[in-house]
Coordinates of C-alpha atoms and ligand atoms in Angstrom, one line a residue:
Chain D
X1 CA -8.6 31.8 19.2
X2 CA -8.2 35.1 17.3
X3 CA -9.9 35.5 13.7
X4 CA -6.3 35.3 12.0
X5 CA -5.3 31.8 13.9
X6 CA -8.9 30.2 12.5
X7 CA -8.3 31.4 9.2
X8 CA -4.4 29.6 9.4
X9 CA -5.5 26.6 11.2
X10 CA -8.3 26.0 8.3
X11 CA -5.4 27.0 5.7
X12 CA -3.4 24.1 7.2
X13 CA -6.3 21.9 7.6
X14 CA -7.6 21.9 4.0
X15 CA -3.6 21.5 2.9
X16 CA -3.5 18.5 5.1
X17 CA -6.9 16.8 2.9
X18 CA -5.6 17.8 -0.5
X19 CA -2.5 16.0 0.2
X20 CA -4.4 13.0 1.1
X21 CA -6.4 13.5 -1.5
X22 CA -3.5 13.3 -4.2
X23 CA -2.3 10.3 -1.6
X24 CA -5.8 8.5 -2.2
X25 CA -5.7 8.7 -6.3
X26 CA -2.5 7.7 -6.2
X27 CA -0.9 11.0 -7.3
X28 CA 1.9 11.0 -5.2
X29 CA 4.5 8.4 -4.7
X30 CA 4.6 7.1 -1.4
X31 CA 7.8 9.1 -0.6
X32 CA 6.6 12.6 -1.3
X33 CA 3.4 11.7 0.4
X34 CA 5.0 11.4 3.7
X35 CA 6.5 14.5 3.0
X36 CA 3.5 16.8 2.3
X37 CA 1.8 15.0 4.9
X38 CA 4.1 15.9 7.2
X39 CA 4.3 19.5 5.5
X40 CA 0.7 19.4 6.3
X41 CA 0.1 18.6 10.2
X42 CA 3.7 20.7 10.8
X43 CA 1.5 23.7 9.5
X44 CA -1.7 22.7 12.1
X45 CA 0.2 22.1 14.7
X46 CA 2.7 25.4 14.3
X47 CA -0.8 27.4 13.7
X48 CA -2.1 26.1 17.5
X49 CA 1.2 25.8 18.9
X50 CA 2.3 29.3 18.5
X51 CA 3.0 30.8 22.1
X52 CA 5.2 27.4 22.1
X53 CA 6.5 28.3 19.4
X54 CA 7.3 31.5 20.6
X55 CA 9.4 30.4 23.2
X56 CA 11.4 28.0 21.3
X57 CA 12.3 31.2 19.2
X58 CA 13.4 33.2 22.3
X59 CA 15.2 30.0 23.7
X60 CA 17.6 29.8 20.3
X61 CA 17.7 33.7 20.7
X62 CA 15.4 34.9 17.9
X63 CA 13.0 38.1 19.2
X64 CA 10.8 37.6 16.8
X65 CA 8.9 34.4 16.2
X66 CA 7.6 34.3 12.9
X67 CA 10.9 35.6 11.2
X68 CA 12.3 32.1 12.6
X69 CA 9.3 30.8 11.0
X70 CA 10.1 32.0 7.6
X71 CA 13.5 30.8 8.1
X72 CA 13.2 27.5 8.7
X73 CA 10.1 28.0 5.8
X74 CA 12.9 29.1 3.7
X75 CA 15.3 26.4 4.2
X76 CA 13.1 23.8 3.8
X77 CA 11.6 24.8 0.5
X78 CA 15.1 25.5 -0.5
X79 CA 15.4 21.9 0.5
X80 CA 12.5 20.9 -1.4
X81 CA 13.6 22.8 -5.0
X82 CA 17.0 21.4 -4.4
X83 CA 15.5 17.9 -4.3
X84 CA 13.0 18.4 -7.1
X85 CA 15.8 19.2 -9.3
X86 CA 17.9 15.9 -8.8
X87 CA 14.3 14.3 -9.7
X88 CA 14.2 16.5 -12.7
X89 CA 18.0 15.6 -13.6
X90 CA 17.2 11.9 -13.3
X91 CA 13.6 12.0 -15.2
X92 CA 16.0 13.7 -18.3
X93 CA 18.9 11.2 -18.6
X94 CA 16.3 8.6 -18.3
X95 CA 14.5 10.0 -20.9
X96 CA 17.5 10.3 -23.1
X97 CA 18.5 6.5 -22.5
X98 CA 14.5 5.5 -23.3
X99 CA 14.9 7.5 -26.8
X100 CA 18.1 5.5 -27.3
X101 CA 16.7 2.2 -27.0
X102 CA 14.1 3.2 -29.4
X103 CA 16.2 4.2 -31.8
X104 CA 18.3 1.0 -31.5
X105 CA 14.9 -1.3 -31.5
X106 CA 13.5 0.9 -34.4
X107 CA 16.8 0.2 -36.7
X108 CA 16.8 -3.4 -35.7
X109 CA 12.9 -3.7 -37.0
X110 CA 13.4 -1.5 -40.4
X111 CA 15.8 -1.5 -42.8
X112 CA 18.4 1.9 -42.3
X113 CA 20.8 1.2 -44.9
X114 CA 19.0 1.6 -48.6
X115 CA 20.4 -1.1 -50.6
X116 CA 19.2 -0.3 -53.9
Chain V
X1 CA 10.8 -29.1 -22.5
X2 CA 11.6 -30.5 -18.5
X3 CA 8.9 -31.9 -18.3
X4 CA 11.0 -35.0 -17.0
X5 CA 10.8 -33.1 -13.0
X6 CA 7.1 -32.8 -13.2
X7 CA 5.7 -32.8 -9.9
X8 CA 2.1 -34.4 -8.9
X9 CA -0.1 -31.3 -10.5
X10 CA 3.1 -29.4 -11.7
X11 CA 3.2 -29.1 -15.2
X12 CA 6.7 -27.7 -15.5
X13 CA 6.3 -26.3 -19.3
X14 CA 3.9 -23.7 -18.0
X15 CA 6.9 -22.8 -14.4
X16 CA 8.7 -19.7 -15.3
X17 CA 11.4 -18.8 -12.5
X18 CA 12.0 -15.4 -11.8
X19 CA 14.9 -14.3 -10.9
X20 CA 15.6 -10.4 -10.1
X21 CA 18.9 -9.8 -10.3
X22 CA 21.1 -5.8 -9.8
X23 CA 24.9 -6.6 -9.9
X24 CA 25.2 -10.2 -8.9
X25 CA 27.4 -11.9 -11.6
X26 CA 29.1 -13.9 -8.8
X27 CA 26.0 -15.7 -7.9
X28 CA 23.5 -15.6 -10.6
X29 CA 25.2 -18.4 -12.8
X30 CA 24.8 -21.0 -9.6
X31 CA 21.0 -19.4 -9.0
X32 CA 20.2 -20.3 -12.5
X33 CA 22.0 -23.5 -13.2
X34 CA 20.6 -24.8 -9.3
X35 CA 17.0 -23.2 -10.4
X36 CA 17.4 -25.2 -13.5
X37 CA 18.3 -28.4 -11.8
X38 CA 16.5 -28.5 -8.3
X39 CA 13.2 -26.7 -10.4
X40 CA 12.8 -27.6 -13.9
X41 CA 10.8 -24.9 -15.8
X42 CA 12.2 -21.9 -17.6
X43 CA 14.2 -19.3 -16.0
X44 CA 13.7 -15.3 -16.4
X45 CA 16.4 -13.3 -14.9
X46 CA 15.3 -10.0 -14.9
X47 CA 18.6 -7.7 -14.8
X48 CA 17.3 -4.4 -13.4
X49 CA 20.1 -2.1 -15.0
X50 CA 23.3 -3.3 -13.8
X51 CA 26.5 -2.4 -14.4
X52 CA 28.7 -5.8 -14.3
X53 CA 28.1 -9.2 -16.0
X54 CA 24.8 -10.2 -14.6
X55 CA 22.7 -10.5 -17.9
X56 CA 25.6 -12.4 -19.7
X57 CA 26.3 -15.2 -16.7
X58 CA 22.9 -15.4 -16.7
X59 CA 22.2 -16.2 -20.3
X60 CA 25.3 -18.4 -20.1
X61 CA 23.9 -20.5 -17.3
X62 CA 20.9 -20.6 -19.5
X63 CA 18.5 -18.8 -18.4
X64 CA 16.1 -16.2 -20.5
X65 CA 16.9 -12.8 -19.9
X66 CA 15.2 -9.5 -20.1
X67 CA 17.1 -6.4 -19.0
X68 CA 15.7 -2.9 -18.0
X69 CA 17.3 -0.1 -19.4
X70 CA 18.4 1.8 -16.0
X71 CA 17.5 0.2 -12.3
X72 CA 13.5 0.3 -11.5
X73 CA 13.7 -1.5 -8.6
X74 CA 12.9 -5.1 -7.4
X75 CA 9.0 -4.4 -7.7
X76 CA 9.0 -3.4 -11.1
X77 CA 11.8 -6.5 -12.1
X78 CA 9.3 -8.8 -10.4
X79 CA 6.2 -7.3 -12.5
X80 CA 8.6 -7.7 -15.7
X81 CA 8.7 -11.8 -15.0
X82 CA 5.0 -11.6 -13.8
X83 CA 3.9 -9.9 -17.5
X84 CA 6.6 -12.0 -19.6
X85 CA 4.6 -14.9 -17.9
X86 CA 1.5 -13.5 -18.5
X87 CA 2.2 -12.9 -22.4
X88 CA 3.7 -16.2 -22.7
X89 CA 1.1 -18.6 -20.9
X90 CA 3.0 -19.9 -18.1
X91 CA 0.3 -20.6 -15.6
X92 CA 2.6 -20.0 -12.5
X93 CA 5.8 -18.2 -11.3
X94 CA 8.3 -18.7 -8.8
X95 CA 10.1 -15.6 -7.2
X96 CA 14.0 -16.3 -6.3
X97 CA 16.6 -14.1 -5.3
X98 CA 20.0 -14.0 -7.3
X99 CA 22.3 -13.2 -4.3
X100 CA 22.5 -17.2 -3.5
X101 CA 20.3 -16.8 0.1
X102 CA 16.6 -18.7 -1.1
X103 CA 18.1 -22.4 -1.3
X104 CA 16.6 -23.4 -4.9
X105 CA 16.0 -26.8 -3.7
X106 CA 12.6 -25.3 -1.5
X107 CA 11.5 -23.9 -4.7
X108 CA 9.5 -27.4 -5.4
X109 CA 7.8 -27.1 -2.5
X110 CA 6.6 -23.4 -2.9
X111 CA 5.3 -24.2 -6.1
X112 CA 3.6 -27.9 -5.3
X113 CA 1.8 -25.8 -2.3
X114 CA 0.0 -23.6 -5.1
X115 CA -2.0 -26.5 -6.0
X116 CA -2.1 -28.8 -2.1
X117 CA -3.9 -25.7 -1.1
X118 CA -5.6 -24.0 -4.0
X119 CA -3.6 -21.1 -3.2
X120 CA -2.9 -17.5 -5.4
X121 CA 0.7 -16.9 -3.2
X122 CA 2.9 -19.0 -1.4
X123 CA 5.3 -16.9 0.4
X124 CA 8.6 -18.3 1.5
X125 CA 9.0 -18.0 5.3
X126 CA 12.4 -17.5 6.4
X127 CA 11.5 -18.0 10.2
X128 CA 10.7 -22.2 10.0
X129 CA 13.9 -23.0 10.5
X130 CA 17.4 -21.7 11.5
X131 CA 17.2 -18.0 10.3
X132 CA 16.9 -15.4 13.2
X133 CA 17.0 -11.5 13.3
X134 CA 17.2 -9.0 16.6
X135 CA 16.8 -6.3 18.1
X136 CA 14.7 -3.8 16.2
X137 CA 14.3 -5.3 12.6
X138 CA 12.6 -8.3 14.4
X139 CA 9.8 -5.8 16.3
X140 CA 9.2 -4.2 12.8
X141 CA 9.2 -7.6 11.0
X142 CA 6.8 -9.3 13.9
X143 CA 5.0 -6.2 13.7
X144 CA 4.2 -6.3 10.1
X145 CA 3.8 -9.5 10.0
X146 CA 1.0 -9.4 12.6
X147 CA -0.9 -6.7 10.5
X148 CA -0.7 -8.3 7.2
X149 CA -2.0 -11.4 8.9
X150 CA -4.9 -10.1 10.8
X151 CA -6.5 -8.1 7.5
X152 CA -5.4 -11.1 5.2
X153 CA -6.7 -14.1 7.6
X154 CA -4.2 -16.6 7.3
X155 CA -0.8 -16.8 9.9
X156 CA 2.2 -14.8 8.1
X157 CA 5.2 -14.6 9.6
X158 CA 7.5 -12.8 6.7
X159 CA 6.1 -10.6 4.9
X160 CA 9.2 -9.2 3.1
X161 CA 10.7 -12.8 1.6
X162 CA 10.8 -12.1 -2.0
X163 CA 10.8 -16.1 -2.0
X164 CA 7.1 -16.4 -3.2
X165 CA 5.1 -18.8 -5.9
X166 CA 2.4 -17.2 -7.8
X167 CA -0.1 -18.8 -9.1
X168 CA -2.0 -18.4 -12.6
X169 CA -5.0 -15.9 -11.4
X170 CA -2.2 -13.7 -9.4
X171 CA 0.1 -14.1 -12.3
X172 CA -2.6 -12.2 -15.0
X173 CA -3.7 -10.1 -12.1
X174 CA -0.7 -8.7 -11.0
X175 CA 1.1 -8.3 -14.4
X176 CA -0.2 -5.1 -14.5
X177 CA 0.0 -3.8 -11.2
X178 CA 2.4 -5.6 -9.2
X179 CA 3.6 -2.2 -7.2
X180 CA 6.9 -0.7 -8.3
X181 CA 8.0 1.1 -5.0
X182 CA 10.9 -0.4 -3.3
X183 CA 10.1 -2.7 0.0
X184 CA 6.1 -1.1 -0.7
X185 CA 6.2 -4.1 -3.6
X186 CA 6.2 -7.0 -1.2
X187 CA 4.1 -5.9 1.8
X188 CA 1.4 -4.4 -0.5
X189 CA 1.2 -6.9 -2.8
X190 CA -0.2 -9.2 0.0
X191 CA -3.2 -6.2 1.3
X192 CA -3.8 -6.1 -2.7
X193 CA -4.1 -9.7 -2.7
X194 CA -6.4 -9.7 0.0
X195 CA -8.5 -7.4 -1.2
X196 CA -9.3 -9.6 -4.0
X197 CA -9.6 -12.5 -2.2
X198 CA -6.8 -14.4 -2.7
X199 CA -5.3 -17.3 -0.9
X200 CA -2.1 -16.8 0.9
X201 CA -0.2 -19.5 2.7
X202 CA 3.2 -19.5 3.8
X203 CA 5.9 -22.4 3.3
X204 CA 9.1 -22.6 5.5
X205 CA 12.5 -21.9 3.5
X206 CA 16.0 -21.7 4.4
X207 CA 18.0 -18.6 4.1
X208 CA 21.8 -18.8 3.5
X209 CA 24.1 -16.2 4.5
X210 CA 25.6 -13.8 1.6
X211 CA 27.8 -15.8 -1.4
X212 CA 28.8 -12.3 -2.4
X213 CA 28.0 -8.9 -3.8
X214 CA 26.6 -6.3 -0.8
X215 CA 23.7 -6.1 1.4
X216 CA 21.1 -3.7 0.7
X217 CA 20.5 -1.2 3.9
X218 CA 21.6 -0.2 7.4
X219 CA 19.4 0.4 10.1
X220 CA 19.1 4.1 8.9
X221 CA 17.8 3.4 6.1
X222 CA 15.8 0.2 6.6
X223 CA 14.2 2.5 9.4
X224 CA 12.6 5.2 7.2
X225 CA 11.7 2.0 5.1
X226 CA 10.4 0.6 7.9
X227 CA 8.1 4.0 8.8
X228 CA 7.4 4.2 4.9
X229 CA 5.4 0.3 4.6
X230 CA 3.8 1.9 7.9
X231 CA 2.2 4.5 5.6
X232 CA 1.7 2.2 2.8
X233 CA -0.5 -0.1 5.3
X234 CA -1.8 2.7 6.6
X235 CA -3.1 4.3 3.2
X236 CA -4.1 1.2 1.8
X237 CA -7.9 1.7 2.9
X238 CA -8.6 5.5 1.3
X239 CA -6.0 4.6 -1.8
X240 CA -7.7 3.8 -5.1
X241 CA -7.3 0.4 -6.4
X242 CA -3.6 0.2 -8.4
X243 CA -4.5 1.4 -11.8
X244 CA -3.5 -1.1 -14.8
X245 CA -0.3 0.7 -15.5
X246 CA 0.6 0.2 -11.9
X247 CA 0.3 3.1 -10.4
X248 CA 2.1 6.5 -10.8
Ligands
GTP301 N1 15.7 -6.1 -10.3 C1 16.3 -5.7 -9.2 N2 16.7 -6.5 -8.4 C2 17.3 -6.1 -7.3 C3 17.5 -4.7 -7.0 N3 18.1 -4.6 -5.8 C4 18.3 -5.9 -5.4 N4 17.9 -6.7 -6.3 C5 17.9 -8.2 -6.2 O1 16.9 -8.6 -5.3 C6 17.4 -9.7 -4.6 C7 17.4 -9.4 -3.1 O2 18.3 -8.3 -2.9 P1 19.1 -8.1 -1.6 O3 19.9 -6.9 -1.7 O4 19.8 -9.4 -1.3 O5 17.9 -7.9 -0.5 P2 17.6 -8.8 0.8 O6 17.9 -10.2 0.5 O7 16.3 -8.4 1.2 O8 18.6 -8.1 1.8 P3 20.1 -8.6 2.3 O9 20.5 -9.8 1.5 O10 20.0 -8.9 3.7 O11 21.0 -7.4 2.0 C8 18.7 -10.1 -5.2 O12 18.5 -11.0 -6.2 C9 19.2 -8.8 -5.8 O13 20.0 -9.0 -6.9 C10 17.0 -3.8 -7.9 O14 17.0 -2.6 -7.7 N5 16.4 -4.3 -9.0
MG302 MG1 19.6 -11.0 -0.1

């Protein structure tokens, strides 16, 4: 194993424990959790697996290896942004609907018209 | 109140029936008004944002009803009834779905088994009678059920019925962190409950086919679902405790 594939394989290693950390104080919801966990051993096992890896890229006729790598890197955190935003998009009209209903509860519990 | 239905230990002024209900108007009013007659109690349909009738059949079939202000999910509906409960000093709940499938006339049963045994849960089992599944949904249901049973102790054989009596310490307990994620809140609720020692029995029920409405999932779907409560068991050990705010 060459200095470079210890230093990725603890990179990917240490990834995998923080995300089970989060997991463990019940940072993440179970849904994303599978995700970075996945995330995680996808990066160990690509770090050990790379001559496979290699071949795959030759197979789908890529030369290179890693620049399918960053590809499919690419695509998936495009993936990733893409999906954060519909979260982000819900977490705001909910937030806009919450606001609502306070406003409605807050006129039913004080008086808004002045009736002196 | 009805007290008039009172069964052996049963006061029925401190029963609250807790109905979940998303987009069912064509079967909550006969949940309610069966609920109301086969039961006794009060009812509590929580109507998890939906977008037809639901919350006004169900007040017209008389039942109380709190509504969310967008859909949260059957977890978080069922911790709703579990802290209105809670708040208002009813010492036991019973769990019944408003799509017309849990027959309210085993809902005596569920709730007389809370005291027979000196149990926390009674979980409806839909698997005492007539009701069978196949294929692939029945490996995943044997296989949780198998699981749940080994950590908790006692024979389960459904762990996802949302047909389930609570009893007083699981009401106060789990008022505040009854878990919100969807299909998590039924399987984890049982390892939470066995971590603090509760009692879990089960109690056969019968399961009617659909009066209406739609189902909830395909087998796409109920497989990632499936491969999700996998992770959720899984995790159970190294998570935290559910905070009081139920978790994130
Ligand atoms: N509060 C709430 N209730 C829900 C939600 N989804 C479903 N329900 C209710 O939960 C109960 C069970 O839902 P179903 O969709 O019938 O789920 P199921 O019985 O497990 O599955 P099938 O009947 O086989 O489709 C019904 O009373 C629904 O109205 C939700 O998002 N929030
Ligand atoms: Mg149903």
């Amino acid at each position: 194993m060459s200095r470079l594939e210890l230093f990725v394989v603890v990179v990917a290693v240490v990834n995998v424990a923080v995300v089970l950390e989060f997991v463990r104080r019940r940072k993440l919801a179970e849904g994303f959790a599978l995700l970075w966990i996945g995330v995680g051993l996808a990066g160990v096992a690509l770090s050990l697996a790379r001559p496979v890896f290699d071949a795959v890229a030759r197979a789908v006729g890529v030369s290179y290896g890693p620049s399918l790598l960053f590809t499919l890197a690419l695509l998936f955190l495009l993936f990733v942004c893409m999906s954060l935003s519909l979260h982000v998009s819900r977490l705001s009209s909910r937030t806009e609907i919450l606001a609502e209903e306070v406003a409605f509860l807050r006129a039913a519990q004080e008086p808004t018209v002045d009736h002196r | 109140m009805h007290r008039r239905r009172a069964g052996k230990d049963t006061v029925l002024s401190e029963l609250l029936v807790v109905i979940p209900a998303l987009d069912e108007e064509a079967t909550v009013g006969d949940v309610v008004r069966a609920a109301r007659e086969h039961i006794g109690g009060s009812v509590l349909v929580v109507d998890d944002g939906s977008v037809d009738e639901t919350a006004a059949v169900a007040l017209a079939a008389g039942a109380t009803v709190v509504r969310h202000p967008f859909n949260l999910g059957v977890g978080a509906a069922v911790r709703s009834g579990l802290r209105y409960a809670s708040e208002h000093g009813y010492t036991a709940v019973l769990q019944l779905d408003a799509d017309g499938q849990h027959d309210p006339s085993d809902g005596r049963r569920l709730v007389e088994r809370l005291h027979e045994d000196s149990a926390d849960i009674v979980v409806g089992t839909r698997f005492g009678g007539n009701y069978r599944v196949r294929g692939l949904r029945r490996l995943g249901m044997r296989t949780l059920a198998k699981v749940v049973s080994t950590r908790l102790g006692t024979r389960l054989t459904d762990t996802t019925s949302g047909y389930r009596a609570f009893g007083k310490r699981a009401v106060d307990r789990l008022s505040r962190t009854y878990p919100s994620v969807y299909l998590s809140d039924t399987v984890e609720v049982l390892l939470m409950a066995g971590d603090w020692g509760f009692r879990v029995v089960e109690e056969p029920v019968h399961m009617h086919p659909r009066k209406g409405g739609r189902p909830s999932s395909g087998p796409a779907l109920s497989t990632v679902n499936f491969l999700r409560l996998v992770l959720v068991i899984v995790l159970h050990d190294i998570r935290r405790p559910m905070s009081r705010r139920g978790g994130p």
